[in-house]
Coordinates of C-alpha atoms and ligand atoms in Angstrom, one line a residue:
M9 CA -111.1 53.1 -71.9
D10 CA -109.8 54.1 -75.4
Y11 CA -110.3 51.2 -77.9
S12 CA -106.8 51.4 -79.4
F13 CA -105.2 51.3 -75.9
T14 CA -107.3 48.2 -75.1
K15 CA -106.1 46.6 -78.3
F16 CA -102.5 47.5 -77.3
L17 CA -103.0 45.8 -73.8
N18 CA -104.5 42.7 -75.5
L19 CA -101.5 42.5 -77.8
I20 CA -99.0 42.8 -74.9
S21 CA -100.8 40.0 -72.9
A22 CA -100.9 37.7 -76.0
V23 CA -97.2 38.2 -76.5
F24 CA -96.5 37.5 -72.8
L25 CA -98.7 34.4 -72.9
I26 CA -96.8 33.0 -76.0
F27 CA -93.4 33.5 -74.3
S28 CA -94.5 31.9 -71.0
L29 CA -95.9 28.8 -72.9
A30 CA -92.7 28.5 -74.9
A31 CA -90.6 28.5 -71.6
C32 CA -92.8 25.8 -70.0
G33 CA -92.5 23.7 -73.2
N34 CA -88.8 23.1 -72.2
G35 CA -89.8 21.2 -69.0
Q36 CA -91.8 21.5 -65.8
N37 CA -90.7 25.0 -64.8
G38 CA -89.0 26.1 -68.0
N39 CA -85.6 24.9 -66.7
V40 CA -83.8 23.2 -69.6
T41 CA -82.3 20.5 -67.3
D42 CA -85.8 19.2 -66.6
D43 CA -86.2 18.4 -70.2
P44 CA -85.6 14.6 -70.6
R45 CA -83.8 15.4 -73.9
S46 CA -81.5 17.8 -72.2
T47 CA -77.8 17.3 -72.8
H48 CA -76.8 20.3 -70.7
S49 CA -74.8 19.9 -67.5
V50 CA -76.2 21.2 -64.2
D51 CA -74.1 24.0 -62.5
G52 CA -71.0 22.9 -64.6
K53 CA -71.4 19.2 -63.6
K54 CA -72.1 16.5 -66.1
T55 CA -75.4 14.6 -65.8
Y56 CA -75.8 10.9 -66.9
K57 CA -77.2 12.2 -70.2
D58 CA -73.9 14.0 -70.9
L59 CA -71.8 10.9 -70.1
V60 CA -70.0 8.9 -72.8
V61 CA -68.6 5.6 -71.4
G62 CA -66.4 3.1 -73.1
Y63 CA -66.6 -0.4 -71.6
S64 CA -64.3 -3.3 -72.4
Q65 CA -66.0 -6.6 -71.3
I66 CA -64.0 -9.9 -71.2
G67 CA -66.5 -12.0 -73.1
A68 CA -69.5 -14.2 -72.5
E69 CA -67.8 -17.3 -71.0
S70 CA -70.2 -17.8 -68.1
E71 CA -73.7 -17.1 -66.8
W72 CA -72.0 -14.7 -64.4
R73 CA -70.6 -12.7 -67.3
T74 CA -73.9 -12.6 -69.1
G75 CA -75.5 -11.2 -66.0
N76 CA -72.7 -8.7 -65.6
T77 CA -73.1 -7.5 -69.2
A78 CA -76.9 -7.2 -68.9
S79 CA -76.6 -5.2 -65.7
I80 CA -74.2 -2.7 -67.3
K81 CA -76.2 -2.3 -70.5
E82 CA -79.6 -2.0 -68.7
A83 CA -78.3 0.6 -66.3
A84 CA -76.8 2.7 -69.2
E85 CA -80.2 2.5 -71.0
K86 CA -82.2 3.4 -68.0
L87 CA -79.9 6.4 -67.1
G88 CA -79.5 7.7 -70.6
V89 CA -75.7 7.1 -70.7
E90 CA -74.1 6.7 -74.1
L91 CA -72.3 3.3 -73.7
I92 CA -69.8 2.1 -76.2
F93 CA -69.5 -1.6 -75.3
D94 CA -66.9 -4.1 -76.6
D95 CA -66.9 -7.9 -76.0
A96 CA -63.3 -9.1 -76.2
Q97 CA -64.2 -12.8 -76.5
Q98 CA -61.7 -13.6 -73.7
K99 CA -58.7 -12.1 -75.6
Q100 CA -56.6 -9.4 -73.8
E101 CA -55.4 -8.0 -77.2
N102 CA -59.0 -7.3 -78.1
Q103 CA -59.4 -5.4 -74.8
I104 CA -56.3 -3.4 -75.4
K105 CA -57.6 -2.5 -78.9
A106 CA -61.0 -1.5 -77.5
I107 CA -59.4 0.8 -74.9
R108 CA -57.3 2.5 -77.6
S109 CA -60.4 3.0 -79.6
F110 CA -62.2 4.6 -76.6
I111 CA -59.2 6.9 -76.2
A112 CA -59.4 7.9 -79.9
Q113 CA -63.1 8.6 -79.4
Q114 CA -62.3 10.7 -76.4
V115 CA -64.9 9.1 -74.1
D116 CA -65.4 10.6 -70.7
V117 CA -64.5 7.4 -68.8
I118 CA -63.3 3.9 -69.5
G119 CA -64.7 0.8 -67.6
V120 CA -62.7 -2.4 -68.0
S121 CA -62.9 -5.9 -66.5
P122 CA -59.3 -7.1 -67.1
L123 CA -59.1 -10.7 -68.3
T124 CA -55.8 -11.2 -66.4
E125 CA -54.0 -9.2 -63.8
S126 CA -50.9 -8.4 -66.0
G127 CA -50.3 -6.6 -69.3
W128 CA -52.1 -3.3 -68.8
D129 CA -49.5 -0.8 -67.8
S130 CA -48.9 0.8 -71.3
V131 CA -52.5 1.1 -72.5
F132 CA -53.6 2.4 -69.1
Q133 CA -50.8 5.0 -69.3
E134 CA -52.1 6.0 -72.7
A135 CA -55.6 6.6 -71.2
K136 CA -54.0 8.6 -68.3
D137 CA -52.0 10.7 -70.8
A138 CA -55.2 11.4 -72.7
G139 CA -56.9 12.5 -69.4
I140 CA -59.4 9.7 -69.4
P141 CA -60.0 8.0 -66.1
I142 CA -60.1 4.1 -65.9
I143 CA -62.5 2.3 -63.6
L144 CA -61.7 -1.4 -63.0
V145 CA -65.0 -3.4 -62.7
D146 CA -65.2 -7.0 -61.5
R147 CA -61.5 -7.9 -61.8
R148 CA -58.4 -6.1 -60.7
A149 CA -55.3 -5.3 -62.7
A150 CA -51.8 -5.5 -61.3
V151 CA -50.8 -1.9 -62.2
P152 CA -49.5 1.1 -60.2
E153 CA -52.5 2.8 -58.4
D154 CA -52.1 6.0 -60.3
L155 CA -53.1 4.2 -63.5
Y156 CA -56.7 3.6 -62.4
T157 CA -59.2 5.7 -60.4
S158 CA -61.2 3.0 -58.6
Y159 CA -61.9 -0.8 -58.4
L160 CA -65.5 -2.0 -58.1
G161 CA -65.5 -5.7 -57.4
S162 CA -65.5 -8.6 -55.0
D163 CA -63.0 -9.9 -52.4
F164 CA -62.0 -13.0 -54.3
Y165 CA -59.6 -14.1 -51.5
E166 CA -62.5 -14.0 -49.0
E167 CA -64.7 -16.0 -51.5
G168 CA -61.9 -18.7 -51.5
R169 CA -61.8 -18.7 -47.7
R170 CA -65.6 -19.0 -47.4
A171 CA -65.6 -21.9 -49.9
A172 CA -62.9 -23.7 -47.8
R173 CA -64.8 -23.2 -44.5
V174 CA -67.9 -24.8 -46.1
M175 CA -65.7 -27.6 -47.4
V176 CA -64.2 -28.3 -43.9
D177 CA -67.8 -28.7 -42.6
L178 CA -68.9 -30.9 -45.5
L179 CA -65.9 -33.2 -45.1
D180 CA -65.7 -33.0 -41.4
G181 CA -62.0 -31.9 -41.7
K182 CA -60.8 -34.9 -43.8
G183 CA -60.9 -35.9 -47.5
N184 CA -59.4 -35.7 -51.0
I185 CA -60.3 -32.6 -53.0
V186 CA -60.0 -31.9 -56.7
E187 CA -60.0 -28.2 -57.8
L188 CA -61.2 -26.6 -61.0
V189 CA -59.3 -23.3 -61.3
G190 CA -60.6 -20.2 -63.2
T191 CA -58.9 -18.4 -66.1
V192 CA -55.1 -18.6 -65.5
G193 CA -53.7 -15.3 -64.4
S194 CA -57.1 -13.7 -63.6
A195 CA -57.6 -12.0 -60.2
P196 CA -60.5 -14.3 -59.2
A197 CA -58.5 -17.5 -60.0
I198 CA -55.4 -16.3 -58.2
D199 CA -57.2 -15.2 -55.1
R200 CA -59.8 -18.0 -54.9
Y201 CA -56.9 -20.5 -55.2
A202 CA -54.9 -18.8 -52.3
G203 CA -57.9 -18.0 -50.1
F204 CA -59.0 -21.6 -50.1
R205 CA -55.6 -22.9 -49.2
E206 CA -55.2 -20.4 -46.4
V207 CA -58.0 -22.1 -44.5
I208 CA -57.4 -25.8 -45.3
K209 CA -53.7 -25.5 -44.4
D210 CA -54.9 -26.0 -40.8
Y211 CA -56.6 -29.4 -41.7
P212 CA -53.7 -31.8 -42.6
D213 CA -56.3 -34.6 -43.4
M214 CA -57.8 -32.4 -46.2
K215 CA -55.7 -32.8 -49.3
I216 CA -55.9 -31.2 -52.8
I217 CA -55.0 -34.2 -54.9
A218 CA -55.5 -32.5 -58.3
S219 CA -55.9 -28.9 -59.6
A220 CA -56.3 -27.6 -63.2
T221 CA -57.9 -24.8 -65.0
G222 CA -61.4 -25.1 -66.5
D223 CA -61.2 -21.4 -67.7
F224 CA -64.5 -20.6 -66.0
T225 CA -66.5 -22.5 -68.8
R226 CA -68.9 -25.5 -68.5
A227 CA -67.3 -27.3 -71.4
K228 CA -63.8 -27.1 -70.0
G229 CA -65.0 -27.9 -66.5
K230 CA -66.6 -31.1 -67.7
E231 CA -63.5 -32.1 -69.7
V232 CA -61.1 -31.6 -66.8
M233 CA -63.4 -33.3 -64.3
E234 CA -63.5 -36.4 -66.7
A235 CA -59.7 -36.4 -66.5
F236 CA -59.7 -36.1 -62.7
L237 CA -62.1 -39.1 -62.6
Q238 CA -60.0 -41.2 -64.9
L239 CA -56.9 -40.4 -62.7
H240 CA -58.4 -40.6 -59.2
G241 CA -61.9 -42.1 -59.5
D242 CA -63.4 -43.2 -56.2
E243 CA -60.5 -41.5 -54.3
I244 CA -62.2 -38.1 -54.8
D245 CA -64.3 -37.0 -51.9
A246 CA -65.0 -33.4 -53.1
L247 CA -64.7 -30.8 -55.8
Y248 CA -63.9 -27.1 -55.3
A249 CA -64.8 -25.2 -58.5
H250 CA -63.9 -21.5 -58.9
N251 CA -67.2 -20.8 -60.5
D252 CA -70.7 -22.5 -60.9
D253 CA -70.4 -23.0 -64.7
M254 CA -67.3 -25.3 -64.3
A255 CA -69.1 -27.0 -61.4
I256 CA -72.2 -27.7 -63.6
G257 CA -69.9 -29.1 -66.3
A258 CA -68.3 -31.3 -63.7
I259 CA -71.6 -32.5 -62.4
K260 CA -72.3 -34.0 -65.9
A261 CA -68.9 -35.7 -65.9
I262 CA -69.5 -37.2 -62.4
E263 CA -72.9 -38.5 -63.4
E264 CA -71.6 -40.0 -66.6
Y265 CA -68.8 -41.7 -64.6
G266 CA -71.5 -43.3 -62.4
L267 CA -71.2 -41.4 -59.2
R268 CA -73.6 -39.1 -57.5
P269 CA -72.6 -35.4 -57.5
G270 CA -73.4 -33.7 -54.1
V271 CA -73.5 -37.1 -52.4
D272 CA -70.5 -39.3 -53.4
I273 CA -68.5 -36.2 -54.4
K274 CA -69.4 -33.1 -52.4
I275 CA -69.2 -29.9 -54.5
V276 CA -68.7 -26.2 -53.4
S277 CA -68.5 -23.5 -56.1
I278 CA -68.7 -19.7 -56.5
D279 CA -70.9 -17.2 -58.2
A280 CA -74.5 -18.2 -57.1
I281 CA -76.0 -18.2 -60.6
R282 CA -79.6 -19.5 -61.0
D283 CA -78.4 -22.8 -62.4
A284 CA -76.4 -23.4 -59.2
F285 CA -79.6 -23.0 -57.2
Q286 CA -81.3 -25.5 -59.4
A287 CA -78.4 -27.9 -58.9
M288 CA -78.8 -27.5 -55.1
I289 CA -82.5 -28.2 -55.4
D290 CA -81.6 -31.3 -57.4
G291 CA -79.2 -32.4 -54.6
K292 CA -76.2 -32.2 -56.9
L293 CA -74.4 -29.1 -55.4
N294 CA -73.7 -28.6 -51.7
A295 CA -73.1 -24.8 -51.6
T296 CA -72.4 -21.7 -53.7
V297 CA -70.5 -18.6 -52.6
E298 CA -72.0 -15.5 -54.1
C299 CA -70.0 -13.2 -56.4
N300 CA -72.2 -10.4 -57.4
P301 CA -72.2 -9.5 -61.2
L302 CA -75.0 -6.9 -60.9
L303 CA -72.5 -4.0 -60.9
G304 CA -74.1 -1.8 -63.6
P305 CA -75.8 0.9 -61.5
Q306 CA -72.9 1.2 -59.1
F307 CA -70.4 1.4 -61.9
L308 CA -72.2 4.3 -63.7
E309 CA -72.8 6.1 -60.4
L310 CA -69.1 5.9 -59.8
A311 CA -68.3 6.9 -63.4
L312 CA -70.3 10.1 -63.0
K313 CA -68.7 10.9 -59.7
V314 CA -65.2 10.4 -61.2
V315 CA -66.0 12.5 -64.3
N316 CA -67.3 15.3 -62.1
G317 CA -64.1 15.3 -60.0
E318 CA -65.8 13.9 -56.9
G319 CA -63.7 11.6 -54.7
A320 CA -63.9 7.8 -55.2
P321 CA -62.5 5.1 -52.9
K322 CA -59.7 3.0 -54.5
W323 CA -61.7 -0.2 -53.9
I324 CA -65.5 -0.6 -53.5
P325 CA -66.1 -4.2 -52.4
S326 CA -69.4 -5.9 -53.4
E327 CA -71.8 -7.3 -50.8
E328 CA -72.0 -11.1 -50.9
H329 CA -73.5 -14.2 -49.1
I330 CA -73.2 -18.0 -49.1
Y331 CA -76.2 -20.2 -50.3
F332 CA -77.1 -23.8 -49.3
P333 CA -79.6 -26.4 -50.6
E334 CA -81.9 -25.9 -47.5
N335 CA -83.5 -22.7 -48.9
A336 CA -82.5 -22.8 -52.6
R337 CA -86.0 -23.5 -53.8
E338 CA -87.4 -20.5 -52.0
I339 CA -84.5 -18.1 -53.1
L340 CA -84.3 -19.2 -56.8
P341 CA -87.2 -17.1 -58.0
T342 CA -85.6 -14.0 -56.5
R343 CA -82.3 -14.4 -58.3
K344 CA -81.5 -11.9 -61.1
Y345 CA -78.7 -13.8 -62.9
Ligands
GZL7 C1 -65.6 -12.9 -60.9 C2 -65.7 -13.0 -62.4 C3 -65.6 -14.5 -62.8 C4 -66.8 -15.3 -62.3 C5 -66.8 -16.2 -63.5 O1 -65.8 -11.6 -60.5 O2 -64.6 -12.3 -63.0 O3 -65.5 -14.5 -64.2 O4 -66.6 -16.0 -61.1 C6 -66.6 -15.3 -64.6 O5 -68.1 -16.9 -63.6 O6 -66.4 -16.0 -65.8

């Protein structure tokens, strides 16, 4: 074969080799979307790496909230979602400011856990006018259904009913109950209050002799329980707390008063945080109704679906259980929040 033709063939194969290596360098089979750094959509649809999410979180008032925040941030990190996260320190005006900032930044989707049910219509309308979908996470807002795309969260009313059914068993249908209510005006407080009463209304010998808000915090829960004990003392047979943090604060107050929490005063609360399992192991709490905060992965999966115009149910309820002292020691190591 003529030398110059051989040289020509070598040149062609070298050029071909360089191009094919360059194509593979972009990912397994040269397809840009396999490249982990890819920011391109696949067939017109956004991927997690294209997603920019604004999230307005209520604050850090409880272990439940801390677990909820961790779940959202970890899921965003793992999926490569750009998360703009705001902690409102339990102030609605801070949440409204954050949502307006997300609109100005033209995020793809806004997630919000509304502190209270009311006060959202105008800022949600602004998001709608800007074409940015709103997903409610954890708590509901009392707004027309066209102002949000979907609600991902618990059935608080059922949580209240579950707590009441456990209380009926603990008190054998009779006794005086004091109640620590969650944040006034919040969906969980409203529904846990009503769900509990729906069940105990059928037990005339079970009476709620005092009810006040502990704002879902340990400090306030202890303070209000001290006041209940000053007012009613040994008359109190049981405590219903809308979350474990308030129950744990109340447990301290009951011990300082000289009574035995979980024995002299039965206690049922909601959330199922790790410290509640420890309190059950210590014999100071009689049951905790789970309210699942680990909503991060579900929220971002829903956000991507919504941004890609795929249908989403108006409400996606969380899966939840009730936990008792009998198996608290065995379950505690498995708990993630
Ligand atoms: C319930 C959540 C409540 C928790 C509290 O979904 O909004 O707020 O029960 C938390 O612990 O502070």
